Amino acid sequence: GAAGVFYLVKEMASIHFSQPPLPDMTAAVLGALATTMLAQAQESLYHKTTLARMKNKICAKVAAQAGDLYLEAARLVRDPNVSKKLEREFVAIVTAKQPYFHGLAEYHEGLACKDEVKYGEAVARFRMAIDGMSEATKLGVQFFTVGNVFSRIQRALKQTETDNHIIYADVIPEPSKMAEIGRAALAKPMKPTFPASQHQDLFAQVVPMHGYSVFSTCESRKEASIEHDVKLGQAGQAVTGKQESSPESKKETAERKVEVVVILNVSTSLPVFVSSSSSVQDCNTTAWVLACHLFCPMLSVWYLHSTCILVIHTLLGYPGNRLKQK
């Protein structure tokens, strides 16, 4: 999966950008990272085969393939244009894992030869495995160690040499005359498919916190302004002694004035987009108007114009729904 993503990014970057958008997004760097991810996937499969206690022949083939992939990855990361963009530890570890896995392949193949009573070839392969581990330790500097694998191979070599010298007296062949270990390419790059998941996004309808904060602020300011206007009206009536209108009508008038201010503020502070909305039947409910602006991502200029006309009607005290009732 990771290798496929890096290959996809490499292709898309070459198509959409004439120059790499970032220093580490060059074709050489992305190719090296993709090959490294593929080698790591093969390494994981090797560990799976050993934990499952599969036959040594199979483990040898998987390890040999991992060594080949790390060989290619090491060649790519050692490129001067790539190595200067990567950490030193990364380059050292990738380089050291090539002889390490080739040594593991020889070790498992030697165990298989020992099971087949080919002690001479087993001795030769164990020696090659030790050479691989020594090379890995040298290339890895202090960033990579072979662990207890080295001592395990040494014990196997010592015991096999002793058995071959005392009992079997098998001829130890030259490394060039031995058959090459087969390869089991289990890890393959897989490009991602879109959409990555067929499940519905649970957060698709979630509104950003900024939208909720704007809505809450407008509501609180509306309530405060309405309360203030009603109190002023009541105080004026107490001074003049005249009953101009009922408290309910005063509150309705204050609500319409506040709605005008809120609508204009929201219209100027929130983005207006293209929409297919055909009409607005009622602008007396501030929450409804705010919901339109906050939750409908496609409001047209024509919609804003219609809203402004309804605002003027509200100021004059002739809302559209009341005209229809008359």
Coordinates of C-alpha atoms in Angstrom, one line a residue:
G1 CA 0.0 0.0 0.0
A2 CA 2.6 2.6 1.0
A3 CA 4.8 1.7 -2.1
G4 CA 1.7 2.2 -4.3
V5 CA 1.0 5.6 -2.8
F6 CA 4.6 6.7 -3.4
Y7 CA 4.4 5.5 -7.0
L8 CA 1.1 7.3 -7.5
V9 CA 2.5 10.6 -6.0
K10 CA 5.5 10.2 -8.3
E11 CA 3.2 9.9 -11.4
M12 CA 0.9 12.8 -10.3
A13 CA 3.8 15.1 -9.5
S14 CA 5.3 14.6 -12.9
I15 CA 2.0 15.3 -14.6
H16 CA 0.7 18.3 -12.6
F17 CA 4.0 20.1 -11.7
S18 CA 6.8 21.2 -14.0
Q19 CA 9.0 21.5 -11.0
P20 CA 8.8 19.4 -7.8
P21 CA 6.6 21.2 -5.2
L22 CA 8.9 20.1 -2.4
P23 CA 12.6 19.2 -2.3
D24 CA 11.8 15.7 -1.2
M25 CA 9.2 15.1 -3.9
T26 CA 11.5 14.7 -6.8
A27 CA 11.1 11.6 -9.0
A28 CA 14.3 10.1 -7.7
V29 CA 13.4 10.5 -4.0
L30 CA 9.8 9.2 -4.5
G31 CA 11.2 6.2 -6.4
A32 CA 13.7 5.4 -3.7
L33 CA 11.0 5.6 -1.0
A34 CA 8.6 3.4 -3.0
T35 CA 11.2 0.7 -3.4
T36 CA 12.1 0.9 0.2
M37 CA 8.5 0.5 1.3
L38 CA 8.2 -2.6 -1.0
A39 CA 11.4 -4.0 0.6
Q40 CA 10.0 -3.5 4.1
A41 CA 6.8 -5.2 3.1
Q42 CA 8.8 -8.2 1.9
E43 CA 10.7 -8.1 5.2
S44 CA 7.5 -8.3 7.1
L45 CA 6.4 -11.3 5.1
Y46 CA 9.8 -12.9 5.9
H47 CA 9.2 -12.5 9.6
K48 CA 5.7 -13.9 9.2
T49 CA 7.1 -17.1 7.5
T50 CA 9.7 -17.6 10.3
L51 CA 7.1 -17.1 13.0
A52 CA 4.8 -19.6 11.2
R53 CA 7.8 -22.1 11.2
M54 CA 7.6 -22.7 7.5
K55 CA 10.1 -24.8 5.7
N56 CA 13.7 -23.4 5.4
K57 CA 13.4 -23.5 1.6
I58 CA 10.5 -21.1 1.7
C59 CA 12.1 -18.8 4.3
A60 CA 15.3 -18.7 2.1
K61 CA 13.3 -17.6 -1.0
V62 CA 11.4 -14.9 0.9
A63 CA 14.6 -13.5 2.5
A64 CA 16.5 -13.6 -0.8
Q65 CA 13.7 -11.5 -2.5
A66 CA 13.9 -9.0 0.4
G67 CA 17.7 -8.8 -0.1
D68 CA 17.2 -8.1 -3.8
L69 CA 14.7 -5.3 -3.0
Y70 CA 17.0 -3.8 -0.5
L71 CA 19.8 -3.9 -3.0
E72 CA 17.7 -1.8 -5.4
A73 CA 16.6 0.5 -2.7
A74 CA 20.2 1.0 -1.5
R75 CA 21.3 1.8 -5.0
L76 CA 18.6 4.5 -5.2
V77 CA 19.1 6.1 -1.8
R78 CA 22.9 6.3 -2.3
D79 CA 22.3 8.6 -5.2
P80 CA 23.8 12.0 -4.3
N81 CA 20.6 13.8 -5.3
V82 CA 18.6 11.5 -3.0
S83 CA 20.9 10.9 0.0
K84 CA 21.3 14.6 0.8
K85 CA 17.5 14.8 1.2
L86 CA 17.3 11.8 3.6
E87 CA 18.6 11.2 7.0
R88 CA 22.0 9.5 7.4
E89 CA 20.5 6.7 9.6
F90 CA 17.9 5.9 6.9
V91 CA 20.5 5.5 4.2
A92 CA 22.8 3.4 6.4
I93 CA 20.0 1.0 7.5
V94 CA 18.7 0.5 4.0
T95 CA 22.2 -0.2 2.7
A96 CA 23.0 -2.6 5.5
K97 CA 19.8 -4.7 5.1
Q98 CA 20.8 -5.9 1.7
P99 CA 23.7 -8.1 2.8
Y100 CA 21.8 -8.9 6.0
F101 CA 18.8 -10.5 4.2
H102 CA 21.0 -12.2 1.6
G103 CA 22.9 -13.7 4.6
L104 CA 19.7 -14.9 6.1
A105 CA 18.7 -16.5 2.8
E106 CA 22.0 -18.4 2.8
Y107 CA 21.5 -19.4 6.4
H108 CA 18.0 -20.9 5.8
E109 CA 19.3 -22.6 2.6
G110 CA 22.2 -24.1 4.6
L111 CA 19.7 -25.5 7.1
A112 CA 17.7 -27.0 4.3
C113 CA 20.9 -28.5 2.9
K114 CA 21.7 -30.0 6.3
D115 CA 18.2 -31.6 6.4
E116 CA 19.0 -33.1 3.0
V117 CA 22.4 -34.4 4.4
K118 CA 24.4 -32.1 2.1
Y119 CA 26.8 -31.1 4.8
G120 CA 29.5 -29.8 2.4
E121 CA 27.1 -27.3 0.8
A122 CA 25.6 -26.4 4.2
V123 CA 29.1 -25.4 5.5
A124 CA 29.6 -23.3 2.4
R125 CA 26.3 -21.5 2.8
F126 CA 26.8 -20.9 6.5
R127 CA 30.1 -19.3 5.7
M128 CA 28.5 -17.0 3.1
A129 CA 25.8 -16.1 5.7
I130 CA 28.5 -15.1 8.2
D131 CA 30.2 -12.9 5.5
G132 CA 26.8 -11.3 4.8
M133 CA 26.3 -10.5 8.5
S134 CA 29.8 -9.0 8.8
E135 CA 29.1 -6.8 5.8
A136 CA 25.8 -5.7 7.2
T137 CA 27.4 -4.7 10.5
K138 CA 30.1 -2.8 8.7
L139 CA 27.7 -0.9 6.4
G140 CA 25.2 -0.2 9.2
V141 CA 27.8 1.6 11.3
Q142 CA 26.1 2.2 14.7
F143 CA 22.6 2.4 13.3
F144 CA 22.1 -1.2 12.5
T145 CA 23.0 -4.4 14.3
V146 CA 22.4 -8.0 13.4
G147 CA 21.6 -9.1 17.0
N148 CA 21.8 -12.7 18.0
V149 CA 21.5 -13.9 14.4
F150 CA 25.2 -13.8 14.0
S151 CA 25.9 -16.0 17.0
R152 CA 23.2 -18.4 15.9
I153 CA 24.9 -18.8 12.5
Q154 CA 28.3 -19.2 14.0
R155 CA 27.0 -22.1 16.2
A156 CA 25.4 -23.7 13.2
L157 CA 28.6 -23.4 11.2
K158 CA 30.8 -24.9 14.0
Q159 CA 28.5 -27.9 14.5
T160 CA 28.1 -28.6 10.8
E161 CA 31.9 -28.4 10.2
T162 CA 32.5 -30.8 13.1
D163 CA 29.9 -33.3 11.8
N164 CA 31.2 -33.0 8.3
H165 CA 34.8 -33.5 9.3
I166 CA 34.2 -36.5 11.6
I167 CA 31.2 -38.3 10.0
Y168 CA 30.3 -37.2 6.5
A169 CA 33.5 -35.9 4.9
D170 CA 31.5 -34.1 2.2
V171 CA 33.3 -31.9 -0.2
I172 CA 32.8 -28.2 0.4
P173 CA 31.9 -26.6 -3.0
E174 CA 32.9 -23.2 -4.2
P175 CA 30.3 -20.5 -3.8
S176 CA 30.2 -19.9 -7.6
K177 CA 29.4 -23.6 -8.2
M178 CA 26.4 -23.7 -5.9
A179 CA 22.8 -23.3 -7.2
E180 CA 21.3 -19.9 -6.8
I181 CA 18.5 -19.5 -4.2
G182 CA 15.1 -19.1 -5.7
R183 CA 13.0 -16.0 -5.1
A184 CA 9.5 -15.6 -3.7
A185 CA 8.1 -12.2 -4.6
L186 CA 5.2 -11.9 -2.2
A187 CA 5.1 -8.1 -1.8
K188 CA 3.8 -6.1 -4.7
P189 CA 3.0 -2.4 -5.0
M190 CA -0.8 -1.6 -4.9
K191 CA -2.0 1.8 -6.1
P192 CA -4.8 3.2 -4.0
T193 CA -8.3 3.2 -5.3
F194 CA -10.7 6.1 -4.9
P195 CA -12.8 6.5 -3.0
A196 CA -10.7 4.6 -0.4
S197 CA -13.8 3.6 1.5
Q198 CA -17.3 2.9 0.5
H199 CA -18.7 3.8 3.9
Q200 CA -20.5 7.0 4.5
D201 CA -18.4 9.7 6.1
L202 CA -19.8 10.2 9.6
F203 CA -18.4 13.8 9.7
A204 CA -19.7 14.9 6.3
Q205 CA -22.5 17.0 7.8
V206 CA -20.5 18.4 10.7
V207 CA -20.3 22.2 10.7
P208 CA -17.0 23.9 11.7
M209 CA -16.9 25.4 15.2
H210 CA -16.6 28.8 13.6
G211 CA -20.1 28.5 12.2
Y212 CA -21.5 27.5 15.5
S213 CA -19.8 30.3 17.3
V214 CA -21.1 32.9 14.7
F215 CA -24.6 31.5 15.1
S216 CA -24.4 31.6 18.9
T217 CA -23.1 35.1 18.9
C218 CA -25.9 36.4 16.6
E219 CA -28.5 34.7 18.8
S220 CA -27.2 36.2 22.0
R221 CA -26.9 39.7 20.4
K222 CA -30.4 39.4 19.1
E223 CA -31.9 38.5 22.5
A224 CA -29.9 41.3 24.2
S225 CA -31.0 43.9 21.6
I226 CA -34.7 42.8 21.8
E227 CA -34.7 43.0 25.6
H228 CA -33.1 46.5 25.4
D229 CA -35.6 47.8 22.9
V230 CA -38.6 46.4 24.9
K231 CA -37.3 48.1 28.1
L232 CA -36.8 51.4 26.3
G233 CA -40.3 51.2 25.0
Q234 CA -41.7 50.5 28.4
A235 CA -39.7 53.3 30.0
G236 CA -41.0 55.7 27.3
Q237 CA -44.6 54.7 28.0
A238 CA -44.1 55.2 31.7
V239 CA -42.8 58.8 31.1
T240 CA -45.4 59.8 28.6
G241 CA -48.3 57.8 30.0
K242 CA -49.4 56.8 26.6
Q243 CA -50.1 53.2 25.6
E244 CA -48.8 53.2 22.0
S245 CA -48.8 49.4 21.5
S246 CA -48.8 46.2 23.5
P247 CA -45.5 44.6 24.8
E248 CA -46.0 41.8 22.3
S249 CA -46.1 44.2 19.3
K250 CA -43.1 46.0 20.7
K251 CA -41.2 42.8 20.9
E252 CA -42.2 41.9 17.3
T253 CA -41.0 45.3 16.0
A254 CA -37.7 44.9 17.9
E255 CA -37.3 41.4 16.5
R256 CA -37.7 42.7 12.9
K257 CA -35.1 45.4 13.5
V258 CA -32.7 43.0 15.0
E259 CA -33.2 40.6 12.1
V260 CA -32.3 43.3 9.7
V261 CA -29.0 44.0 11.5
V262 CA -28.2 40.3 11.8
I263 CA -29.0 39.5 8.2
L264 CA -26.8 42.3 6.9
N265 CA -24.0 41.3 9.2
V266 CA -24.1 37.7 8.2
S267 CA -24.4 38.6 4.5
T268 CA -21.2 40.6 4.7
S269 CA -19.2 38.3 7.0
L270 CA -20.1 35.0 5.5
P271 CA -19.3 33.9 1.8
V272 CA -22.1 34.0 -0.7
F273 CA -22.0 31.2 -3.3
V274 CA -24.1 30.0 -6.2
S275 CA -27.4 28.3 -5.3
S276 CA -30.5 26.9 -7.0
S277 CA -32.8 28.3 -4.3
S278 CA -36.0 29.7 -5.9
S279 CA -37.5 31.8 -3.1
V280 CA -37.5 32.8 0.5
Q281 CA -41.0 32.7 2.0
D282 CA -40.3 34.1 5.5
C283 CA -37.5 36.3 6.9
N284 CA -39.0 36.8 10.3
T285 CA -37.2 33.8 11.8
T286 CA -33.6 34.8 12.3
A287 CA -32.5 31.2 13.1
W288 CA -33.8 30.1 9.7
V289 CA -32.0 32.8 7.8
L290 CA -28.7 32.1 9.7
A291 CA -29.1 28.4 9.0
C292 CA -29.4 29.1 5.3
H293 CA -26.2 31.2 5.3
L294 CA -24.3 28.8 7.6
F295 CA -25.3 25.4 6.3
C296 CA -26.1 25.9 2.6
P297 CA -22.7 26.1 0.8
M298 CA -24.2 27.4 -2.5
L299 CA -26.1 30.7 -2.0
S300 CA -26.5 32.8 -5.1
V301 CA -26.4 36.6 -5.6
W302 CA -30.0 36.5 -6.6
Y303 CA -30.8 34.9 -3.2
L304 CA -29.1 37.8 -1.5
H305 CA -31.0 40.3 -3.6
S306 CA -34.3 38.6 -2.6
T307 CA -33.3 38.7 1.1
C308 CA -32.5 42.4 0.9
I309 CA -36.0 43.1 -0.6
L310 CA -37.6 41.1 2.3
V311 CA -35.5 43.1 4.7
I312 CA -36.9 46.4 3.4
H313 CA -40.4 45.0 3.7
T314 CA -39.6 44.0 7.3
L315 CA -38.5 47.5 8.1
L316 CA -41.7 48.9 6.7
G317 CA -43.7 46.5 8.7
Y318 CA -45.1 44.6 5.7
P319 CA -43.6 41.0 5.8
G320 CA -44.4 38.9 2.8
N321 CA -46.4 36.3 4.7
R322 CA -48.7 39.0 6.2
L323 CA -49.4 40.5 2.8
K324 CA -50.5 37.1 1.6
Q325 CA -52.8 36.8 4.6
K326 CA -54.5 40.1 3.9

